[in-house]
mmCIF file of C-alpha atoms in Angstrom:
data_model
loop_
_atom_site.group_PDB
_atom_site.id
_atom_site.type_symbol
_atom_site.label_atom_id
_atom_site.label_comp_id
_atom_site.label_asym_id
_atom_site.label_seq_id
_atom_site.Cartn_x
_atom_site.Cartn_y
_atom_site.Cartn_z
ATOM 1 C CA UNK A 27 0.175 0.125 0.043
ATOM 2 C CA UNK A 28 3.360 2.289 0.479
ATOM 3 C CA UNK A 29 4.552 2.047 -2.449
ATOM 4 C CA UNK A 30 1.208 2.764 -4.189
ATOM 5 C CA UNK A 31 1.463 5.667 -2.680
ATOM 6 C CA UNK A 32 4.671 6.708 -2.969
ATOM 7 C CA UNK A 33 4.319 5.861 -6.975
ATOM 8 C CA UNK A 34 0.916 7.934 -6.910
ATOM 9 C CA UNK A 35 3.402 10.860 -5.640
ATOM 10 C CA UNK A 36 5.742 10.388 -8.245
ATOM 11 C CA UNK A 37 3.907 10.073 -11.430
ATOM 12 C CA UNK A 38 1.390 12.543 -9.885
ATOM 13 C CA UNK A 39 5.161 15.258 -9.905
ATOM 14 C CA UNK A 40 5.882 13.873 -13.569
ATOM 15 C CA UNK A 41 2.115 14.656 -14.777
ATOM 16 C CA UNK A 42 2.780 18.201 -13.458
ATOM 17 C CA UNK A 43 6.197 19.055 -14.193
ATOM 18 C CA UNK A 44 8.281 17.129 -16.932
ATOM 19 C CA UNK A 45 5.828 18.850 -19.632
ATOM 20 C CA UNK A 46 7.576 22.104 -18.294
ATOM 21 C CA UNK A 47 10.432 20.422 -19.124
ATOM 22 C CA UNK A 48 9.959 19.591 -22.211
ATOM 23 C CA UNK A 49 7.672 22.690 -24.126
ATOM 24 C CA UNK A 50 10.176 25.174 -22.932
ATOM 25 C CA UNK A 51 12.837 23.927 -24.547
ATOM 26 C CA UNK A 52 15.388 23.079 -22.571
ATOM 27 C CA UNK A 53 17.702 21.314 -23.055
ATOM 28 C CA UNK A 54 18.581 17.630 -21.474
ATOM 29 C CA UNK A 55 21.526 18.661 -19.002
ATOM 30 C CA UNK A 56 19.422 21.709 -17.895
ATOM 31 C CA UNK A 57 16.290 19.720 -17.375
ATOM 32 C CA UNK A 58 18.137 17.060 -14.986
ATOM 33 C CA UNK A 59 20.349 20.107 -13.773
ATOM 34 C CA UNK A 60 16.276 21.592 -12.384
ATOM 35 C CA UNK A 61 15.120 18.028 -12.016
ATOM 36 C CA UNK A 62 17.671 17.621 -8.980
ATOM 37 C CA UNK A 63 17.243 21.452 -7.459
ATOM 38 C CA UNK A 64 13.429 20.481 -6.908
ATOM 39 C CA UNK A 65 14.974 16.697 -5.657
ATOM 40 C CA UNK A 66 16.662 19.053 -3.017
ATOM 41 C CA UNK A 67 13.331 20.868 -2.031
ATOM 42 C CA UNK A 68 10.825 18.215 -2.157
ATOM 43 C CA UNK A 69 11.789 15.589 0.282
ATOM 44 C CA UNK A 70 8.796 13.799 -0.128
ATOM 45 C CA UNK A 71 9.204 13.494 -3.467
ATOM 46 C CA UNK A 72 13.145 12.377 -3.144
ATOM 47 C CA UNK A 73 12.080 9.789 -0.650
ATOM 48 C CA UNK A 74 9.569 8.272 -2.387
ATOM 49 C CA UNK A 75 11.717 7.408 -5.318
ATOM 50 C CA UNK A 76 14.346 5.887 -2.696
ATOM 51 C CA UNK A 77 11.615 3.752 -1.394
ATOM 52 C CA UNK A 78 10.580 2.566 -4.933
ATOM 53 C CA UNK A 79 13.917 2.675 -6.692
ATOM 54 C CA UNK A 80 14.603 0.338 -3.258
ATOM 55 C CA UNK A 81 11.239 -1.960 -4.357
ATOM 56 C CA UNK A 82 12.310 -2.115 -7.826
ATOM 57 C CA UNK A 83 15.804 -3.875 -7.280
ATOM 58 C CA UNK A 84 13.986 -6.164 -4.204
ATOM 59 C CA UNK A 85 11.663 -7.450 -7.027
ATOM 60 C CA UNK A 86 14.712 -7.924 -9.169
ATOM 61 C CA UNK A 87 16.677 -9.962 -6.687
ATOM 62 C CA UNK A 88 13.327 -11.717 -6.271
ATOM 63 C CA UNK A 89 13.528 -13.280 -9.928
ATOM 64 C CA UNK A 90 16.908 -13.796 -10.421
ATOM 65 C CA UNK A 91 16.755 -15.835 -6.510
ATOM 66 C CA UNK A 92 13.279 -17.716 -8.037
ATOM 67 C CA UNK A 93 14.869 -18.203 -11.020
ATOM 68 C CA UNK A 94 18.182 -20.045 -10.077
ATOM 69 C CA UNK A 95 17.021 -22.217 -7.629
ATOM 70 C CA UNK A 96 16.740 -25.968 -8.383
ATOM 71 C CA UNK A 97 13.619 -27.290 -8.192
ATOM 72 C CA UNK A 98 14.940 -31.148 -9.533
ATOM 73 C CA UNK A 99 14.161 -32.531 -6.459
ATOM 74 C CA UNK A 100 11.362 -34.072 -5.106
ATOM 75 C CA UNK A 101 12.071 -33.246 -1.807
ATOM 76 C CA UNK A 102 11.663 -29.516 -2.095
ATOM 77 C CA UNK A 103 9.090 -27.717 -3.005
ATOM 78 C CA UNK A 104 8.450 -23.942 -3.184
ATOM 79 C CA UNK A 105 6.796 -22.126 -1.316
ATOM 80 C CA UNK A 106 5.650 -18.186 -2.903
ATOM 81 C CA UNK A 107 4.738 -15.823 0.333
ATOM 82 C CA UNK A 108 1.392 -14.358 -0.561
ATOM 83 C CA UNK A 109 3.414 -11.014 -0.503
ATOM 84 C CA UNK A 110 5.432 -11.482 -3.173
ATOM 85 C CA UNK A 111 8.154 -10.876 -1.490
ATOM 86 C CA UNK A 112 10.913 -13.978 -2.055
ATOM 87 C CA UNK A 113 10.300 -17.465 -3.144
ATOM 88 C CA UNK A 114 11.092 -20.025 -0.729
ATOM 89 C CA UNK A 115 12.375 -23.819 -0.869
ATOM 90 C CA UNK A 116 11.613 -26.469 1.791
ATOM 91 C CA UNK A 117 14.941 -27.782 2.135
ATOM 92 C CA UNK A 118 16.832 -30.743 3.950
ATOM 93 C CA UNK A 119 19.660 -30.911 5.386
ATOM 94 C CA UNK A 120 23.258 -30.324 3.824
ATOM 95 C CA UNK A 121 24.513 -33.843 2.849
ATOM 96 C CA UNK A 122 28.076 -32.877 2.808
ATOM 97 C CA UNK A 123 28.417 -31.306 6.722
ATOM 98 C CA UNK A 124 29.125 -33.068 9.353
ATOM 99 C CA UNK A 125 26.856 -33.432 12.521
ATOM 100 C CA UNK A 126 29.652 -34.204 15.175
ATOM 101 C CA UNK A 127 31.151 -31.178 14.562
ATOM 102 C CA UNK A 128 33.842 -29.924 17.532
ATOM 103 C CA UNK A 129 34.865 -26.545 18.091
ATOM 104 C CA UNK A 130 37.094 -26.144 21.572
ATOM 105 C CA UNK A 131 38.894 -22.867 20.435
ATOM 106 C CA UNK A 132 37.646 -19.764 18.143
ATOM 107 C CA UNK A 133 39.557 -17.123 17.282
ATOM 108 C CA UNK A 134 37.412 -13.413 17.050
ATOM 109 C CA UNK A 135 38.356 -10.742 14.663
ATOM 110 C CA UNK A 136 36.322 -7.414 15.900
ATOM 111 C CA UNK A 137 35.526 -8.529 18.742
ATOM 112 C CA UNK A 138 35.711 -4.637 20.478
ATOM 113 C CA UNK A 139 32.667 -3.619 17.915
ATOM 114 C CA UNK A 140 29.132 -3.505 18.820
ATOM 115 C CA UNK A 141 28.695 -7.209 17.249
ATOM 116 C CA UNK A 142 31.755 -8.135 17.406
ATOM 117 C CA UNK A 143 30.523 -7.596 21.881
ATOM 118 C CA UNK A 144 27.173 -9.705 21.713
ATOM 119 C CA UNK A 145 29.626 -12.643 19.639
ATOM 120 C CA UNK A 146 32.024 -12.706 22.789
ATOM 121 C CA UNK A 147 29.567 -12.317 25.183
ATOM 122 C CA UNK A 148 28.055 -15.550 23.971
ATOM 123 C CA UNK A 149 30.892 -17.492 24.015
ATOM 124 C CA UNK A 150 32.955 -16.150 27.020
ATOM 125 C CA UNK A 151 29.483 -18.152 28.749
ATOM 126 C CA UNK A 152 30.686 -22.068 27.635
ATOM 127 C CA UNK A 153 33.778 -23.183 29.643
ATOM 128 C CA UNK A 154 34.538 -25.682 26.967
ATOM 129 C CA UNK A 155 35.194 -23.687 24.761
ATOM 130 C CA UNK A 156 38.894 -20.674 24.743
ATOM 131 C CA UNK A 157 38.536 -17.722 23.193
ATOM 132 C CA UNK A 158 41.679 -15.887 21.480
ATOM 133 C CA UNK A 159 40.486 -12.188 19.909
ATOM 134 C CA UNK A 160 42.446 -9.434 17.576
ATOM 135 C CA UNK A 161 43.007 -6.024 19.268
ATOM 136 C CA UNK A 162 44.933 -3.608 17.328
ATOM 137 C CA UNK A 163 45.230 -0.781 20.524
ATOM 138 C CA UNK A 164 45.921 -1.151 23.950
ATOM 139 C CA UNK A 165 42.896 0.617 25.205
ATOM 140 C CA UNK A 166 41.386 -1.759 23.459
ATOM 141 C CA UNK A 167 43.056 -4.539 24.938
ATOM 142 C CA UNK A 168 42.269 -3.397 28.047
ATOM 143 C CA UNK A 169 38.367 -2.991 27.855
ATOM 144 C CA UNK A 170 38.022 -6.813 27.059
ATOM 145 C CA UNK A 171 40.389 -7.795 29.992
ATOM 146 C CA UNK A 172 38.546 -6.375 32.395
ATOM 147 C CA UNK A 173 35.311 -7.525 30.443
ATOM 148 C CA UNK A 174 36.533 -11.347 29.620
ATOM 149 C CA UNK A 175 39.700 -11.838 31.269
ATOM 150 C CA UNK A 176 39.076 -15.603 30.155
ATOM 151 C CA UNK A 177 39.638 -15.117 26.260
ATOM 152 C CA UNK A 178 43.600 -14.831 24.798
ATOM 153 C CA UNK A 179 44.361 -11.447 23.724
ATOM 154 C CA UNK A 180 46.484 -11.111 20.669
ATOM 155 C CA UNK A 181 47.935 -7.789 19.023
ATOM 156 C CA UNK A 182 47.654 -6.876 15.607
ATOM 157 C CA UNK A 183 45.589 -6.821 12.461
ATOM 158 C CA UNK A 184 43.774 -8.014 10.233
ATOM 159 C CA UNK A 185 45.339 -6.418 7.292
ATOM 160 C CA UNK A 186 49.272 -7.996 9.133
ATOM 161 C CA UNK A 187 48.963 -11.914 7.840
ATOM 162 C CA UNK A 188 51.042 -12.448 10.759
ATOM 163 C CA UNK A 189 49.128 -10.843 12.875
ATOM 164 C CA UNK A 190 45.783 -13.458 11.656
ATOM 165 C CA UNK A 191 48.657 -16.344 11.582
ATOM 166 C CA UNK A 192 49.370 -15.554 15.364
ATOM 167 C CA UNK A 193 45.873 -15.076 16.216
ATOM 168 C CA UNK A 194 44.407 -18.196 14.754
ATOM 169 C CA UNK A 195 47.379 -21.160 16.396
ATOM 170 C CA UNK A 196 45.742 -23.728 17.088
ATOM 171 C CA UNK A 197 42.340 -22.054 16.733
ATOM 172 C CA UNK A 198 39.195 -24.935 15.291
ATOM 173 C CA UNK A 199 37.081 -21.787 13.706
ATOM 174 C CA UNK A 200 37.360 -17.930 12.941
ATOM 175 C CA UNK A 201 34.949 -15.445 13.523
ATOM 176 C CA UNK A 202 35.402 -12.252 11.493
ATOM 177 C CA UNK A 203 32.763 -9.575 12.669
ATOM 178 C CA UNK A 204 34.949 -6.757 11.401
ATOM 179 C CA UNK A 205 34.588 -3.924 8.886
ATOM 180 C CA UNK A 206 36.038 -1.286 6.975
ATOM 181 C CA UNK A 207 35.374 2.348 8.957
ATOM 182 C CA UNK A 208 37.623 4.343 6.902
ATOM 183 C CA UNK A 209 35.248 7.427 5.534
ATOM 184 C CA UNK A 210 36.215 8.582 1.926
ATOM 185 C CA UNK A 211 38.306 11.695 1.584
ATOM 186 C CA UNK A 212 36.374 12.493 -1.926
ATOM 187 C CA UNK A 213 39.097 15.709 -2.905
ATOM 188 C CA UNK A 214 42.131 13.467 -2.262
ATOM 189 C CA UNK A 215 42.193 9.749 -2.476
ATOM 190 C CA UNK A 216 42.775 9.672 -6.595
ATOM 191 C CA UNK A 217 45.688 10.918 -5.690
ATOM 192 C CA UNK A 218 46.689 8.918 -2.812
ATOM 193 C CA UNK A 219 45.484 5.831 -4.208
ATOM 194 C CA UNK A 220 44.066 4.436 0.522
ATOM 195 C CA UNK A 221 43.400 1.421 -1.193
ATOM 196 C CA UNK A 222 47.263 0.320 -1.535
ATOM 197 C CA UNK A 223 48.330 2.031 1.258
ATOM 198 C CA UNK A 224 48.194 -1.346 4.657
ATOM 199 C CA UNK A 225 48.197 1.259 6.634
ATOM 200 C CA UNK A 226 45.421 3.439 5.548
ATOM 201 C CA UNK A 227 41.856 1.196 6.837
ATOM 202 C CA UNK A 228 41.056 1.536 3.399
ATOM 203 C CA UNK A 229 37.716 -1.536 2.129
ATOM 204 C CA UNK A 230 39.775 -2.751 0.039
ATOM 205 C CA UNK A 231 42.646 -3.809 2.373
ATOM 206 C CA UNK A 232 39.975 -4.563 5.426
ATOM 207 C CA UNK A 233 37.281 -6.253 3.742
ATOM 208 C CA UNK A 234 39.232 -7.833 0.867
ATOM 209 C CA UNK A 235 42.980 -8.272 2.048
ATOM 210 C CA UNK A 236 42.290 -9.046 5.113
ATOM 211 C CA UNK A 237 39.386 -12.383 4.362
ATOM 212 C CA UNK A 238 42.539 -12.467 1.720
ATOM 213 C CA UNK A 239 45.042 -13.118 4.995
ATOM 214 C CA UNK A 240 42.623 -15.306 6.925
ATOM 215 C CA UNK A 241 42.236 -18.188 4.357
ATOM 216 C CA UNK A 242 46.136 -18.111 3.653
ATOM 217 C CA UNK A 243 46.638 -19.143 6.889
ATOM 218 C CA UNK A 244 43.496 -21.569 7.472
ATOM 219 C CA UNK A 245 44.495 -22.684 3.743
ATOM 220 C CA UNK A 246 47.363 -24.541 5.369
ATOM 221 C CA UNK A 247 47.821 -27.707 5.795
ATOM 222 C CA UNK A 248 48.657 -27.242 9.172
ATOM 223 C CA UNK A 249 46.190 -25.844 10.330
ATOM 224 C CA UNK A 250 43.338 -26.768 11.603
ATOM 225 C CA UNK A 251 40.661 -23.958 11.327
ATOM 226 C CA UNK A 252 38.848 -24.754 8.647
ATOM 227 C CA UNK A 253 35.438 -22.576 9.272
ATOM 228 C CA UNK A 254 35.456 -18.955 9.163
ATOM 229 C CA UNK A 255 32.148 -17.285 9.810
ATOM 230 C CA UNK A 256 32.125 -13.458 7.763
ATOM 231 C CA UNK A 257 29.470 -10.606 8.783
ATOM 232 C CA UNK A 258 28.611 -9.055 5.375
ATOM 233 C CA UNK A 259 26.243 -7.360 3.999
ATOM 234 C CA UNK A 260 24.364 -7.107 0.465
ATOM 235 C CA UNK A 261 26.369 -6.571 -2.261
ATOM 236 C CA UNK A 262 24.714 -7.166 -5.568
ATOM 237 C CA UNK A 263 22.618 -4.588 -6.009
ATOM 238 C CA UNK A 264 25.502 -2.037 -6.634
ATOM 239 C CA UNK A 265 22.986 0.271 -8.359
ATOM 240 C CA UNK A 266 21.383 0.795 -5.076
ATOM 241 C CA UNK A 267 20.865 4.003 -3.924
ATOM 242 C CA UNK A 268 22.044 3.286 -0.581
ATOM 243 C CA UNK A 269 24.590 0.891 -1.917
ATOM 244 C CA UNK A 270 25.829 4.274 -4.080
ATOM 245 C CA UNK A 271 26.035 6.358 -0.879
ATOM 246 C CA UNK A 272 28.014 3.697 1.680
ATOM 247 C CA UNK A 273 30.524 3.251 -1.506
ATOM 248 C CA UNK A 274 30.545 6.956 -2.281
ATOM 249 C CA UNK A 275 31.819 7.812 1.348
ATOM 250 C CA UNK A 276 32.682 4.272 3.306
ATOM 251 C CA UNK A 277 35.950 3.819 1.151
ATOM 252 C CA UNK A 278 34.184 1.256 -1.645
ATOM 253 C CA UNK A 279 32.636 -0.835 1.366
ATOM 254 C CA UNK A 280 30.358 -2.694 0.000
ATOM 255 C CA UNK A 281 32.316 -3.486 -3.244
ATOM 256 C CA UNK A 282 35.054 -4.871 -0.930
ATOM 257 C CA UNK A 283 33.271 -6.925 0.718
ATOM 258 C CA UNK A 284 32.421 -8.868 -1.533
ATOM 259 C CA UNK A 285 34.307 -9.649 -3.136
ATOM 260 C CA UNK A 286 35.777 -10.866 0.021
ATOM 261 C CA UNK A 287 32.710 -12.894 -0.121
ATOM 262 C CA UNK A 288 33.918 -14.292 -3.668
ATOM 263 C CA UNK A 289 37.162 -14.998 -2.436
ATOM 264 C CA UNK A 290 35.586 -17.230 0.599
ATOM 265 C CA UNK A 291 33.408 -19.137 -1.707
ATOM 266 C CA UNK A 292 36.142 -19.660 -3.978
ATOM 267 C CA UNK A 293 38.238 -21.332 -1.061
ATOM 268 C CA UNK A 294 37.937 -25.016 -0.139
ATOM 269 C CA UNK A 295 36.819 -24.197 3.806
ATOM 270 C CA UNK A 296 33.673 -24.356 5.606
ATOM 271 C CA UNK A 297 32.589 -20.725 5.133
ATOM 272 C CA UNK A 298 29.363 -18.954 6.303
ATOM 273 C CA UNK A 299 28.797 -15.741 4.878
ATOM 274 C CA UNK A 300 26.160 -13.758 7.132
ATOM 275 C CA UNK A 301 24.175 -10.530 5.468
ATOM 276 C CA UNK A 302 22.282 -8.796 7.925
ATOM 277 C CA UNK A 303 19.808 -6.227 7.779
ATOM 278 C CA UNK A 304 19.812 -3.330 9.456
ATOM 279 C CA UNK A 305 21.600 -3.912 12.908
ATOM 280 C CA UNK A 306 20.377 -1.739 16.260
ATOM 281 C CA UNK A 307 20.633 -2.304 19.574
ATOM 282 C CA UNK A 308 18.447 -3.648 21.856
ATOM 283 C CA UNK A 309 15.761 -1.987 23.153
ATOM 284 C CA UNK A 310 12.651 -1.969 24.856
ATOM 285 C CA UNK A 311 9.827 -0.730 22.784
ATOM 286 C CA UNK A 312 10.871 -2.111 19.646
ATOM 287 C CA UNK A 313 8.018 -3.579 17.656
ATOM 288 C CA UNK A 314 7.603 -7.391 17.896
ATOM 289 C CA UNK A 315 9.299 -9.453 14.849
ATOM 290 C CA UNK A 316 11.011 -12.816 14.052
ATOM 291 C CA UNK A 317 13.519 -14.461 12.334
ATOM 292 C CA UNK A 318 14.027 -14.667 9.268
ATOM 293 C CA UNK A 319 16.934 -16.092 6.858
ATOM 294 C CA UNK A 320 17.078 -16.817 3.237
ATOM 295 C CA UNK A 321 19.893 -19.274 2.111
ATOM 296 C CA UNK A 322 22.338 -19.407 -1.348
ATOM 297 C CA UNK A 323 22.188 -15.414 -0.983
ATOM 298 C CA UNK A 324 18.680 -14.186 -1.404
ATOM 299 C CA UNK A 325 17.051 -11.784 -0.940
ATOM 300 C CA UNK A 326 15.315 -10.345 2.403
ATOM 301 C CA UNK A 327 14.112 -6.687 1.945
ATOM 302 C CA UNK A 328 15.725 -3.725 4.079
ATOM 303 C CA UNK A 329 14.064 -4.729 7.850
ATOM 304 C CA UNK A 330 16.089 -4.088 11.145
ATOM 305 C CA UNK A 331 17.207 -6.936 13.408
ATOM 306 C CA UNK A 332 19.294 -6.211 17.092
ATOM 307 C CA UNK A 333 22.743 -7.207 17.360
ATOM 308 C CA UNK A 334 21.901 -9.629 20.050
ATOM 309 C CA UNK A 335 19.802 -11.901 17.122
ATOM 310 C CA UNK A 336 22.614 -11.297 15.171
ATOM 311 C CA UNK A 337 25.302 -12.700 17.256
ATOM 312 C CA UNK A 338 23.115 -15.485 17.763
ATOM 313 C CA UNK A 339 23.111 -16.211 14.817
ATOM 314 C CA UNK A 340 26.606 -16.285 14.158
ATOM 315 C CA UNK A 341 27.152 -18.004 16.665
ATOM 316 C CA UNK A 342 24.891 -21.208 15.956
ATOM 317 C CA UNK A 343 26.195 -20.966 12.758
ATOM 318 C CA UNK A 344 30.304 -22.411 13.899
ATOM 319 C CA UNK A 345 29.434 -25.114 15.108
ATOM 320 C CA UNK A 346 25.852 -26.407 13.305
ATOM 321 C CA UNK A 347 25.618 -28.531 9.829
ATOM 322 C CA UNK A 348 23.630 -27.079 7.357
ATOM 323 C CA UNK A 349 25.295 -23.884 8.112
ATOM 324 C CA UNK A 350 29.534 -25.039 6.245
ATOM 325 C CA UNK A 351 29.014 -23.343 2.927
ATOM 326 C CA UNK A 352 26.249 -21.616 3.030
ATOM 327 C CA UNK A 353 25.719 -17.295 2.311
ATOM 328 C CA UNK A 354 23.268 -15.946 4.491
ATOM 329 C CA UNK A 355 20.380 -13.354 4.046
ATOM 330 C CA UNK A 356 18.822 -12.817 7.577
ATOM 331 C CA UNK A 357 16.349 -10.291 8.989
ATOM 332 C CA UNK A 358 12.763 -9.512 10.709
ATOM 333 C CA UNK A 359 8.955 -10.184 9.310
ATOM 334 C CA UNK A 360 6.374 -9.428 10.974
ATOM 335 C CA UNK A 361 5.037 -11.373 13.546
ATOM 336 C CA UNK A 362 1.503 -12.337 11.193
ATOM 337 C CA UNK A 363 4.373 -13.772 8.942
ATOM 338 C CA UNK A 364 4.443 -17.484 8.966
ATOM 339 C CA UNK A 365 8.143 -17.980 7.357
ATOM 340 C CA UNK A 366 8.970 -15.820 10.646
ATOM 341 C CA UNK A 367 10.302 -17.880 13.649
ATOM 342 C CA UNK A 368 10.901 -16.499 17.333
ATOM 343 C CA UNK A 369 14.726 -18.818 17.390
ATOM 344 C CA UNK A 370 16.965 -19.659 14.389
ATOM 345 C CA UNK A 371 17.232 -23.427 14.795
ATOM 346 C CA UNK A 372 13.914 -24.575 13.444
ATOM 347 C CA UNK A 373 14.879 -21.392 10.482
ATOM 348 C CA UNK A 374 17.990 -23.594 10.303
ATOM 349 C CA UNK A 375 17.164 -27.003 9.408
ATOM 350 C CA UNK A 376 15.679 -25.555 6.194
ATOM 351 C CA UNK A 377 19.321 -24.355 4.855
ATOM 352 C CA UNK A 378 21.437 -26.010 2.624
ATOM 353 C CA UNK A 379 25.081 -24.455 1.000
ATOM 354 C CA UNK A 380 25.480 -22.203 -1.732
ATOM 355 C CA UNK A 381 24.018 -23.472 -5.627
ATOM 356 C CA UNK A 382 24.104 -20.563 -7.669
ATOM 357 C CA UNK A 383 26.529 -18.903 -9.677
ATOM 358 C CA UNK A 384 27.212 -16.077 -8.250
ATOM 359 C CA UNK A 385 28.563 -12.737 -10.423
ATOM 360 C CA UNK A 386 31.997 -11.664 -11.084
ATOM 361 C CA UNK A 387 31.739 -8.701 -12.762
ATOM 362 C CA UNK A 388 29.750 -6.196 -9.516
ATOM 363 C CA UNK A 389 33.335 -4.605 -8.804
ATOM 364 C CA UNK A 390 33.081 -2.740 -12.216
ATOM 365 C CA UNK A 391 29.671 -2.405 -12.381
ATOM 366 C CA UNK A 392 30.214 -0.386 -7.960
ATOM 367 C CA UNK A 393 32.354 1.723 -9.498
ATOM 368 C CA UNK A 394 30.736 2.682 -12.601
ATOM 369 C CA UNK A 395 27.553 3.700 -10.054
ATOM 370 C CA UNK A 396 29.175 5.622 -7.821
ATOM 371 C CA UNK A 397 30.441 7.882 -10.371
ATOM 372 C CA UNK A 398 27.107 8.263 -12.047
ATOM 373 C CA UNK A 399 25.827 9.045 -8.152
ATOM 374 C CA UNK A 400 28.501 10.647 -7.410
ATOM 375 C CA UNK A 401 28.124 12.776 -10.679
ATOM 376 C CA UNK A 402 24.446 13.405 -9.965
ATOM 377 C CA UNK A 403 24.948 14.661 -6.947
ATOM 378 C CA UNK A 404 27.486 16.553 -7.780
ATOM 379 C CA UNK A 405 24.933 18.260 -9.842
ATOM 380 C CA UNK A 406 22.362 18.383 -7.446
ATOM 381 C CA UNK A 407 24.483 20.364 -5.099
ATOM 382 C CA UNK A 408 25.911 22.850 -7.974
ATOM 383 C CA UNK A 409 22.086 23.344 -8.779
ATOM 384 C CA UNK A 410 20.971 23.956 -4.409
ATOM 385 C CA UNK A 411 24.276 26.819 -4.642
ATOM 386 C CA UNK A 412 23.599 28.403 -7.941
ATOM 387 C CA UNK A 413 19.687 28.466 -6.534
ATOM 388 C CA UNK A 414 20.753 30.270 -3.281
ATOM 389 C CA UNK A 415 23.589 32.344 -4.390
ATOM 390 C CA UNK A 416 21.168 33.716 -7.301
ATOM 391 C CA UNK A 417 18.546 34.607 -4.489
ATOM 392 C CA UNK A 418 21.239 35.927 -2.148
ATOM 393 C CA UNK A 419 22.411 37.822 -5.246
ATOM 394 C CA UNK A 420 18.398 39.451 -6.370
ATOM 395 C CA UNK A 421 17.874 40.616 -2.494
ATOM 396 C CA UNK A 422 21.737 41.946 -2.276
ATOM 397 C CA UNK A 423 21.580 43.817 -5.636
ATOM 398 C CA UNK A 424 17.997 44.170 -6.249
#
């Protein structure tokens, strides 16, 4: 219903304003700049376009996932929700995974973050586990040591291969819940090329080469660590407005996260890639909702999910046999949605490993989308600045 209202807002605007653009003989560039300027002043129109573009990407993802699901197995029955949001399949357990997986020592990268602390809190309550955490600063080391004295803290950084090697020595599994936090420097990055500097904190170094360091250590013959649980995000829709903004302002974080996923999928490790929705802190008054999981990189739409819920899935994915070599999207659905659950246990029973071909040309698409989006933003700001200066000039000089 909200989508219909937003589409009506957009159509109503185009019917009223676009005839002016064409009848006034304005050039395409001037028409575009005028439209961009109007967007700056019309918040409802701008939000409507963002909302509907998100729905369009949602629809495209739905079609792509539906056509790629293999229905040849008679045990797999296809279920389509009445709202058309996602095509699900009733799935059997992963036959390739072991049900007797034993994990005694876990290496955690990103334990100082909001999600990492939730993961560490849940794991530290288990006396049968030895926990090793990679920390970068002495402040982070002191903070974790005061709350989790039983955890072994290893000084280092994921971008340093020797640090990762020291952390994962003797580990049975690795939990990677870190992510690049560097903000783009739009006016200098093109000249300084921070993506090639290991100490820059650029997303390429952290989200891509950091994952490569983990894989290199775990892939050694003498390594016991063959399980990697990695937190990423939806990087398969580079032209989504939110993806463009995150890439533009966050050093191409989504693009390099997706490239890191590819490294895991082409490795010989039992990876679990988790793509959560919008993560938020737990708090009173939250809208009642149920958990939802889609395997094979399925699209669940944009929803809010608590850090503690994502942490629970991370912990369960370490040993659950069905999560081996699987890419999981996780979010929440309303309580009225029959596909949801209050816990992950029944949802994980339906999970199967990845079986579709994930696109390999998306890095170029991400860069192309950012260049286009950057040009649109630049034109919008230029139009807005010109408008403001014109108003000021007319006010001052008559």
